[in-house]
CSV table of C-alpha atoms in Angstrom, one decimal:
chain,number,residue,atom,x,y,z
A,1,UNK,CA,2.0,11.1,1.1
A,2,UNK,CA,4.4,8.7,-1.5
A,3,UNK,CA,1.8,8.1,-5.0
A,4,UNK,CA,1.4,5.0,-5.3
A,5,UNK,CA,1.6,3.4,-9.1
A,6,UNK,CA,2.9,0.2,-10.1
A,7,UNK,CA,2.2,-2.1,-12.5
A,8,UNK,CA,0.4,-6.0,-12.2
A,9,UNK,CA,1.0,-8.6,-15.1
A,10,UNK,CA,-2.0,-11.8,-15.9
A,11,UNK,CA,-0.7,-14.8,-16.8
A,12,UNK,CA,-2.9,-17.0,-19.8
A,13,UNK,CA,-5.1,-19.3,-17.0
A,14,UNK,CA,-8.5,-19.0,-18.8
A,15,UNK,CA,-10.1,-20.3,-16.4
A,16,UNK,CA,-10.1,-22.0,-13.2
A,17,UNK,CA,-12.7,-24.6,-12.1
A,18,UNK,CA,-12.9,-25.9,-8.3
A,19,UNK,CA,-15.3,-28.2,-5.7
A,20,UNK,CA,-16.0,-32.0,-5.6
A,21,UNK,CA,-16.5,-34.1,-8.5
A,22,UNK,CA,-14.8,-31.3,-10.7
A,23,UNK,CA,-12.6,-34.1,-12.4
A,24,UNK,CA,-15.8,-34.5,-14.7
A,25,UNK,CA,-15.5,-31.3,-16.6
A,26,UNK,CA,-12.3,-32.4,-18.3
A,27,UNK,CA,-14.2,-33.1,-21.3
A,28,UNK,CA,-16.2,-29.8,-22.3
A,29,UNK,CA,-13.5,-27.7,-21.5
A,30,UNK,CA,-11.1,-30.3,-24.1
A,31,UNK,CA,-13.3,-29.7,-26.6
A,32,UNK,CA,-14.7,-26.4,-26.6
A,33,UNK,CA,-11.0,-25.5,-27.0
A,34,UNK,CA,-11.4,-27.5,-29.8
A,35,UNK,CA,-9.1,-30.7,-28.7
A,36,UNK,CA,-9.3,-34.2,-30.7
A,37,UNK,CA,-5.9,-35.2,-29.0
A,38,UNK,CA,-5.6,-35.4,-26.0
A,39,UNK,CA,-2.0,-37.1,-24.3
A,40,UNK,CA,-2.6,-37.1,-19.7
A,41,UNK,CA,0.9,-37.3,-17.8
A,42,UNK,CA,1.5,-38.6,-14.5
A,43,UNK,CA,3.4,-40.2,-12.9
A,44,UNK,CA,3.7,-43.7,-11.8
A,45,UNK,CA,2.3,-43.9,-8.4
A,46,UNK,CA,-0.6,-42.3,-10.1
A,47,UNK,CA,-0.3,-44.3,-13.0
A,48,UNK,CA,-1.4,-47.0,-11.4
A,49,UNK,CA,-4.3,-45.5,-9.2
A,50,UNK,CA,-7.9,-45.8,-9.9
A,51,UNK,CA,-8.3,-42.1,-9.9
A,52,UNK,CA,-6.7,-42.5,-13.4
A,53,UNK,CA,-9.5,-43.9,-14.1
A,54,UNK,CA,-11.7,-41.0,-13.4
A,55,UNK,CA,-9.7,-38.9,-15.2
A,56,UNK,CA,-9.1,-40.9,-18.8
A,57,UNK,CA,-13.1,-41.4,-17.7
A,58,UNK,CA,-13.8,-38.1,-17.9
A,59,UNK,CA,-11.9,-36.9,-20.7
A,60,UNK,CA,-14.3,-39.3,-22.9
A,61,UNK,CA,-13.5,-39.2,-26.6
A,62,UNK,CA,-10.3,-37.3,-26.7
A,63,UNK,CA,-8.0,-38.7,-24.6
A,64,UNK,CA,-4.7,-40.3,-26.8
A,65,UNK,CA,-3.3,-42.0,-24.7
A,66,UNK,CA,-1.2,-41.9,-21.2
A,67,UNK,CA,1.9,-40.9,-20.0
A,68,UNK,CA,3.6,-42.2,-17.0
A,69,UNK,CA,6.7,-41.7,-16.5
A,70,UNK,CA,7.2,-37.8,-15.0
A,71,UNK,CA,9.5,-37.8,-11.9
A,72,UNK,CA,10.0,-36.0,-8.9
A,73,UNK,CA,12.7,-32.9,-10.6
A,74,UNK,CA,11.7,-33.4,-14.1
A,75,UNK,CA,14.9,-34.8,-14.4
A,76,UNK,CA,15.3,-33.5,-18.9
A,77,UNK,CA,15.0,-37.3,-20.1
A,78,UNK,CA,11.1,-37.3,-18.7
A,79,UNK,CA,11.0,-34.5,-21.2
A,80,UNK,CA,12.3,-36.2,-23.9
A,81,UNK,CA,10.7,-39.2,-23.5
A,82,UNK,CA,7.4,-36.7,-22.8
A,83,UNK,CA,7.8,-35.9,-26.1
A,84,UNK,CA,8.5,-38.3,-28.0
A,85,UNK,CA,4.9,-39.7,-27.1
A,86,UNK,CA,3.3,-36.1,-27.7
A,87,UNK,CA,4.8,-36.2,-31.6
A,88,UNK,CA,3.4,-40.3,-32.0
A,89,UNK,CA,0.4,-39.6,-30.5
A,90,UNK,CA,-0.7,-36.1,-32.3
A,91,UNK,CA,-1.2,-34.8,-29.1
A,92,UNK,CA,-2.9,-31.5,-29.6
A,93,UNK,CA,-3.3,-31.5,-25.7
A,94,UNK,CA,-1.4,-32.1,-22.1
A,95,UNK,CA,-4.0,-32.8,-19.5
A,96,UNK,CA,-1.5,-32.5,-15.8
A,97,UNK,CA,-2.6,-35.0,-13.1
A,98,UNK,CA,-0.8,-34.9,-10.3
A,99,UNK,CA,2.2,-32.1,-8.3
A,100,UNK,CA,4.8,-30.5,-9.9
A,101,UNK,CA,6.3,-32.6,-11.5
A,102,UNK,CA,3.6,-34.3,-14.0
A,103,UNK,CA,2.8,-30.1,-14.2
A,104,UNK,CA,6.3,-28.4,-14.7
A,105,UNK,CA,7.4,-31.8,-17.5
A,106,UNK,CA,4.3,-30.5,-19.7
A,107,UNK,CA,5.7,-27.4,-19.2
A,108,UNK,CA,9.6,-27.9,-20.6
A,109,UNK,CA,7.5,-30.5,-23.4
A,110,UNK,CA,5.3,-27.9,-24.5
A,111,UNK,CA,8.4,-25.7,-24.6
A,112,UNK,CA,10.5,-28.0,-27.3
A,113,UNK,CA,7.6,-28.5,-29.4
A,114,UNK,CA,6.9,-25.0,-29.6
A,115,UNK,CA,10.0,-24.6,-31.7
A,116,UNK,CA,12.5,-24.3,-28.5
A,117,UNK,CA,15.7,-26.7,-27.8
A,118,UNK,CA,15.8,-28.8,-24.9
A,119,UNK,CA,18.4,-27.0,-22.9
A,120,UNK,CA,18.2,-23.6,-24.0
A,121,UNK,CA,15.8,-21.6,-21.6
A,122,UNK,CA,17.8,-23.4,-19.4
A,123,UNK,CA,17.1,-20.4,-16.3
A,124,UNK,CA,17.3,-19.9,-12.6
A,125,UNK,CA,13.7,-19.3,-10.9
A,126,UNK,CA,14.4,-15.1,-11.2
A,127,UNK,CA,14.4,-14.3,-14.2
A,128,UNK,CA,11.2,-13.6,-15.2
A,129,UNK,CA,12.6,-13.0,-18.8
A,130,UNK,CA,10.8,-14.6,-22.3
A,131,UNK,CA,11.9,-16.8,-26.1
A,132,UNK,CA,10.0,-16.6,-29.0
A,133,UNK,CA,9.9,-20.1,-29.8
A,134,UNK,CA,7.8,-21.0,-33.3
A,135,UNK,CA,6.0,-24.5,-33.8
A,136,UNK,CA,2.3,-25.1,-32.6
A,137,UNK,CA,1.2,-24.6,-28.7
A,138,UNK,CA,0.1,-27.8,-27.0
A,139,UNK,CA,-3.2,-26.6,-24.6
A,140,UNK,CA,-2.3,-27.7,-21.4
A,141,UNK,CA,-5.0,-28.0,-18.4
A,142,UNK,CA,-3.5,-29.2,-15.3
A,143,UNK,CA,-5.3,-31.7,-12.4
A,144,UNK,CA,-3.2,-31.3,-9.2
A,145,UNK,CA,-2.9,-33.9,-6.4
A,146,UNK,CA,-0.7,-31.4,-3.8
A,147,UNK,CA,-0.9,-28.0,-3.7
A,148,UNK,CA,2.6,-26.9,-4.5
A,149,UNK,CA,0.4,-24.5,-6.5
A,150,UNK,CA,3.1,-25.2,-9.8
A,151,UNK,CA,-0.4,-25.1,-12.5
A,152,UNK,CA,-1.2,-20.9,-11.9
A,153,UNK,CA,2.9,-20.4,-13.7
A,154,UNK,CA,3.9,-19.4,-17.0
A,155,UNK,CA,7.3,-21.0,-16.3
A,156,UNK,CA,8.4,-25.2,-15.5
A,157,UNK,CA,11.4,-26.8,-12.7
A,158,UNK,CA,14.2,-28.7,-15.0
A,159,UNK,CA,16.9,-31.0,-12.9
A,160,UNK,CA,20.7,-31.6,-15.4
A,161,UNK,CA,20.7,-35.3,-14.6
A,162,UNK,CA,24.8,-35.1,-14.7
A,163,UNK,CA,25.1,-32.0,-12.2
A,164,UNK,CA,21.7,-32.0,-10.7
A,165,UNK,CA,21.1,-28.5,-10.9
A,166,UNK,CA,18.8,-27.3,-12.1
A,167,UNK,CA,16.9,-25.2,-13.8
A,168,UNK,CA,13.4,-24.4,-16.0
A,169,UNK,CA,11.4,-22.6,-19.4
A,170,UNK,CA,9.9,-19.5,-18.8
A,171,UNK,CA,7.3,-18.2,-20.7
A,172,UNK,CA,3.4,-17.2,-21.7
A,173,UNK,CA,1.9,-19.5,-23.8
A,174,UNK,CA,4.0,-22.4,-21.2
A,175,UNK,CA,0.9,-21.1,-19.2
A,176,UNK,CA,-1.9,-24.2,-18.0
A,177,UNK,CA,-5.3,-22.8,-20.0
A,178,UNK,CA,-7.0,-24.8,-17.3
A,179,UNK,CA,-7.0,-25.8,-13.8
A,180,UNK,CA,-8.9,-28.1,-12.6
A,181,UNK,CA,-9.1,-28.4,-8.3
A,182,UNK,CA,-10.3,-31.0,-7.2
A,183,UNK,CA,-10.5,-32.4,-3.9
A,184,UNK,CA,-11.6,-35.7,-4.0
A,185,UNK,CA,-8.7,-36.2,-6.1
A,186,UNK,CA,-6.2,-35.3,-4.0
A,187,UNK,CA,-6.8,-37.8,-1.4
A,188,UNK,CA,-4.7,-40.6,-2.1
A,189,UNK,CA,-1.6,-37.5,-1.6
A,190,UNK,CA,0.5,-38.9,0.6
A,191,UNK,CA,-0.4,-36.9,4.1
A,192,UNK,CA,3.5,-35.6,4.4
A,193,UNK,CA,3.3,-35.3,0.6
A,194,UNK,CA,-0.3,-32.6,1.6
A,195,UNK,CA,1.5,-31.8,4.4
A,196,UNK,CA,5.3,-30.4,2.4
A,197,UNK,CA,3.3,-28.5,-0.3
A,198,UNK,CA,0.8,-26.7,2.2
A,199,UNK,CA,4.2,-25.0,3.3
A,200,UNK,CA,5.1,-24.5,-0.4
A,201,UNK,CA,1.8,-22.5,-0.6
A,202,UNK,CA,2.6,-20.8,2.8
A,203,UNK,CA,6.4,-20.1,0.7
A,204,UNK,CA,4.9,-19.1,-1.7
A,205,UNK,CA,2.5,-16.2,0.0
A,206,UNK,CA,5.1,-15.1,2.8
A,207,UNK,CA,7.8,-14.3,0.5
A,208,UNK,CA,5.5,-12.2,-2.1
A,209,UNK,CA,4.6,-10.5,1.1
A,210,UNK,CA,7.9,-9.3,1.8
A,211,UNK,CA,9.3,-9.0,-2.3
A,212,UNK,CA,10.7,-5.3,-3.3
A,213,UNK,CA,8.1,-5.6,-5.4
A,214,UNK,CA,4.7,-6.2,-3.5
A,215,UNK,CA,1.5,-4.6,-3.8
A,216,UNK,CA,-2.3,-4.5,-2.8
A,217,UNK,CA,-2.8,-7.3,-5.4
A,218,UNK,CA,-0.5,-9.7,-4.3
A,219,UNK,CA,-0.6,-8.3,-0.4
A,220,UNK,CA,-4.1,-9.0,-0.5
A,221,UNK,CA,-3.7,-12.6,-2.0
A,222,UNK,CA,-0.7,-13.5,0.5
A,223,UNK,CA,-2.9,-12.5,3.7
A,224,UNK,CA,-5.5,-14.8,3.0
A,225,UNK,CA,-3.9,-17.8,1.4
A,226,UNK,CA,-1.7,-18.3,4.9
A,227,UNK,CA,-5.3,-17.7,6.6
A,228,UNK,CA,-6.1,-20.3,4.8
A,229,UNK,CA,-3.5,-22.3,5.1
A,230,UNK,CA,-3.4,-21.8,9.3
A,231,UNK,CA,-6.5,-22.8,9.5
A,232,UNK,CA,-8.0,-25.8,7.6
A,233,UNK,CA,-4.3,-27.6,6.3
A,234,UNK,CA,-4.3,-29.8,9.1
A,235,UNK,CA,-8.4,-30.7,9.6
A,236,UNK,CA,-7.5,-31.5,5.8
A,237,UNK,CA,-5.9,-34.8,7.3
A,238,UNK,CA,-7.8,-35.3,10.4
A,239,UNK,CA,-10.7,-35.4,9.3
A,240,UNK,CA,-12.6,-37.8,6.7
A,241,UNK,CA,-15.8,-37.9,4.3
A,242,UNK,CA,-17.5,-35.1,3.4
A,243,UNK,CA,-15.5,-32.2,5.4
A,244,UNK,CA,-12.0,-33.1,4.4
A,245,UNK,CA,-13.3,-32.4,1.1
A,246,UNK,CA,-14.6,-28.9,2.3
A,247,UNK,CA,-11.0,-29.2,4.1
A,248,UNK,CA,-8.4,-30.2,1.2
A,249,UNK,CA,-10.9,-27.4,-1.0
A,250,UNK,CA,-10.4,-24.9,0.8
A,251,UNK,CA,-6.3,-25.5,0.9
A,252,UNK,CA,-7.1,-25.4,-2.3
A,253,UNK,CA,-7.6,-22.0,-3.1
A,254,UNK,CA,-5.4,-21.3,-0.2
A,255,UNK,CA,-2.5,-22.6,-2.8
A,256,UNK,CA,-4.1,-20.7,-5.4
A,257,UNK,CA,-4.1,-17.4,-3.8
A,258,UNK,CA,-0.8,-18.5,-2.7
A,259,UNK,CA,1.2,-18.3,-6.0
A,260,UNK,CA,-1.4,-15.5,-8.2
A,261,UNK,CA,0.3,-12.4,-8.1
A,262,UNK,CA,4.0,-14.1,-8.1
A,263,UNK,CA,4.7,-14.1,-11.4
A,264,UNK,CA,4.9,-10.2,-10.7
A,265,UNK,CA,6.7,-10.6,-6.8
A,266,UNK,CA,9.0,-13.7,-7.5
A,267,UNK,CA,10.6,-15.6,-5.1
A,268,UNK,CA,13.0,-15.0,-2.1
A,269,UNK,CA,15.9,-16.5,0.2
A,270,UNK,CA,14.2,-20.0,0.9
A,271,UNK,CA,12.6,-19.9,-2.8
A,272,UNK,CA,16.7,-20.2,-3.8
A,273,UNK,CA,18.1,-21.9,-2.0
A,274,UNK,CA,14.8,-25.2,-2.7
A,275,UNK,CA,16.4,-24.6,-6.0
A,276,UNK,CA,19.5,-25.7,-5.3
A,277,UNK,CA,19.1,-27.8,-2.2
A,278,UNK,CA,16.2,-29.3,-3.9
A,279,UNK,CA,17.6,-31.6,-6.7
A,280,UNK,CA,20.9,-31.6,-4.9
A,281,UNK,CA,19.8,-34.3,-2.2
A,282,UNK,CA,16.1,-35.5,-4.3
A,283,UNK,CA,14.7,-33.3,-1.8
A,284,UNK,CA,10.6,-32.3,-2.5
A,285,UNK,CA,10.6,-28.7,-2.7
A,286,UNK,CA,7.8,-29.1,-0.8
A,287,UNK,CA,10.1,-30.4,2.5
A,288,UNK,CA,12.9,-27.7,1.5
A,289,UNK,CA,10.3,-25.2,2.1
A,290,UNK,CA,9.8,-26.3,5.9
A,291,UNK,CA,13.2,-26.5,6.8
A,292,UNK,CA,13.7,-23.5,5.1
A,293,UNK,CA,11.2,-20.4,5.9
A,294,UNK,CA,11.5,-20.0,9.6
A,295,UNK,CA,15.3,-18.8,8.8
A,296,UNK,CA,14.9,-16.8,6.2
A,297,UNK,CA,11.2,-15.3,7.9
A,298,UNK,CA,13.8,-14.1,10.9
A,299,UNK,CA,16.3,-13.0,8.4
A,300,UNK,CA,14.2,-11.0,6.6
A,301,UNK,CA,12.1,-9.9,9.5
A,302,UNK,CA,15.3,-7.9,10.4
A,303,UNK,CA,15.8,-6.5,7.2
A,304,UNK,CA,12.5,-5.5,6.6
A,305,UNK,CA,10.2,-5.5,9.0
A,306,UNK,CA,8.6,-3.3,7.7
A,307,UNK,CA,6.8,-5.7,4.7
A,308,UNK,CA,5.8,-8.1,7.6
A,309,UNK,CA,1.5,-6.2,6.8
A,310,UNK,CA,0.7,-9.2,5.5
A,311,UNK,CA,1.7,-11.8,6.6
A,312,UNK,CA,1.0,-10.7,10.0
A,313,UNK,CA,-3.0,-10.3,9.0
A,314,UNK,CA,-2.8,-13.8,8.1
A,315,UNK,CA,-1.3,-15.3,10.7
A,316,UNK,CA,-3.7,-13.2,13.1
A,317,UNK,CA,-0.9,-11.4,14.9
A,318,UNK,CA,-1.5,-7.5,16.0
A,319,UNK,CA,0.8,-5.9,13.8
A,320,UNK,CA,2.3,-1.3,14.2
A,321,UNK,CA,3.4,0.2,11.2
A,322,UNK,CA,5.5,2.5,13.5
A,323,UNK,CA,8.0,-1.0,15.6
A,324,UNK,CA,7.1,-3.0,13.0
A,325,UNK,CA,10.2,-5.9,14.1
A,326,UNK,CA,8.7,-7.8,17.0
A,327,UNK,CA,4.8,-8.5,14.6
A,328,UNK,CA,8.1,-9.8,11.9
A,329,UNK,CA,9.6,-11.6,14.5
A,330,UNK,CA,6.2,-13.5,15.7
A,331,UNK,CA,5.1,-14.4,12.0
A,332,UNK,CA,8.9,-15.9,12.0
A,333,UNK,CA,8.1,-18.3,15.2
A,334,UNK,CA,4.0,-18.8,14.1
A,335,UNK,CA,5.7,-19.9,11.0
A,336,UNK,CA,7.7,-22.6,12.5
A,337,UNK,CA,5.3,-23.7,15.8
A,338,UNK,CA,2.7,-24.3,12.4
A,339,UNK,CA,5.3,-26.1,10.7
A,340,UNK,CA,6.3,-28.4,13.8
A,341,UNK,CA,2.2,-29.6,13.9
A,342,UNK,CA,3.0,-32.0,10.6
A,343,UNK,CA,5.5,-34.7,10.4
A,344,UNK,CA,8.2,-33.4,7.8
A,345,UNK,CA,11.4,-33.1,8.2
A,346,UNK,CA,12.4,-29.3,9.4
A,347,UNK,CA,16.4,-29.5,9.5
A,348,UNK,CA,19.0,-29.1,7.0
A,349,UNK,CA,20.8,-33.3,9.3
A,350,UNK,CA,17.3,-34.6,8.2
A,351,UNK,CA,17.1,-34.7,4.9
A,352,UNK,CA,20.9,-35.8,4.7
A,353,UNK,CA,22.2,-32.6,3.5
A,354,UNK,CA,26.7,-32.5,4.7
A,355,UNK,CA,26.7,-29.6,6.8
A,356,UNK,CA,30.8,-29.3,4.6
A,357,UNK,CA,28.2,-28.7,1.7
A,358,UNK,CA,26.5,-25.6,4.1
A,359,UNK,CA,29.7,-23.3,1.7
A,360,UNK,CA,28.5,-24.4,-1.5
A,361,UNK,CA,25.1,-24.1,-1.3
A,362,UNK,CA,25.0,-20.8,0.0
A,363,UNK,CA,27.4,-19.8,-3.0
A,364,UNK,CA,25.2,-20.4,-5.8
A,365,UNK,CA,22.1,-18.9,-4.0
A,366,UNK,CA,24.0,-15.9,-3.7
A,367,UNK,CA,23.8,-15.5,-7.6
A,368,UNK,CA,19.4,-16.3,-7.8
A,369,UNK,CA,19.0,-14.0,-4.9
A,370,UNK,CA,21.4,-11.5,-6.8
A,371,UNK,CA,19.3,-11.8,-9.4
A,372,UNK,CA,15.6,-11.7,-8.4
A,373,UNK,CA,16.8,-9.0,-6.5
A,374,UNK,CA,13.8,-9.3,-4.2
A,375,UNK,CA,15.1,-8.4,-0.4
A,376,UNK,CA,16.4,-4.6,-1.0
A,377,UNK,CA,19.5,-4.6,0.0
A,378,UNK,CA,22.6,-6.7,-0.9
A,379,UNK,CA,22.8,-9.8,1.3
A,380,UNK,CA,26.0,-11.6,1.3
A,381,UNK,CA,27.5,-14.8,1.7
A,382,UNK,CA,27.9,-15.2,5.4
A,383,UNK,CA,24.2,-14.2,5.8
A,384,UNK,CA,23.5,-16.9,3.8
A,385,UNK,CA,26.4,-19.3,5.8
A,386,UNK,CA,24.0,-18.4,8.9
A,387,UNK,CA,20.9,-18.6,7.4
A,388,UNK,CA,21.8,-22.5,6.1
A,389,UNK,CA,23.6,-23.2,9.5
A,390,UNK,CA,20.7,-22.1,11.8
A,391,UNK,CA,18.4,-24.2,9.9
A,392,UNK,CA,20.7,-27.4,10.2
């Protein structure tokens, strides 16, 4: 038998508080960490919502202001504006409220406030390197309203508006120290956004499973995440009252499990495709997962069917390790059928990606896939083009 060995690296996340009404724990978490000047960071829509009042009230006397300029794919200008506002109010903490955009906006701003130069750590998402910056750390408390799970990683995306190329910052100190999961804060999230970010969570779990860096812990988390999503995501949009909140709570827990080991496994081809397609054509990352994931799964089923065990467990598919190909392909079909239950785009043509751009996308993605080195085999340009053609 092969000898089992490996490493599992934890982030600096200290506390996850979850449950209906847990928004009220915000003030306690700020106080226990000595924060006195907290800046709430959100986008324009939630900035006009009554839900923001709940967050502000929960923060209590520690609130120093509200920034509502966070935007999809984190344009670098919004980061610059947040840094200026944080300095103006003397913020010692930032509370991200919303989806991945405000969460990543906070991470990028925190990087600059620690002394990192804007653009000095613009990296590929496959990179796991860390740079050291001086300056002071900013306490980050995340209160997510989608299932993107950006709150559970120490890296944050940012887009160069001039090129529409997305990179990011990565540093252990950028990890939110506290995550508050309150399903009551998600009830105004549009159905398409809730569903598509749920597919992003599914993408995290699947790609973590068939990554060459997968291990027992990440496999267990991924299998449970897939099972929870397939059981609770659709009912979370079809029920009301307490049942709806409970289904949403289970989806939030699934998102947590889906990504908690990803700093160890890293992403795969579906994530790399999303990183390029998303900012170039302003497609939300959850939607890119709806489009690319089943096709990438079929490709990986031919290449690494033996790594589909946790995915099969999550989907309830019988898996025979001696002959795994059919089960792996069934998992890809299950993913496609699951995505098809929701009103979300499933083709590149549906989101305005020109067919003539496929070769260029594939060329850019190829570099990221090579750097990530999670597939376990050399991936060719023609293979990526074939995946994109199938997704078109």
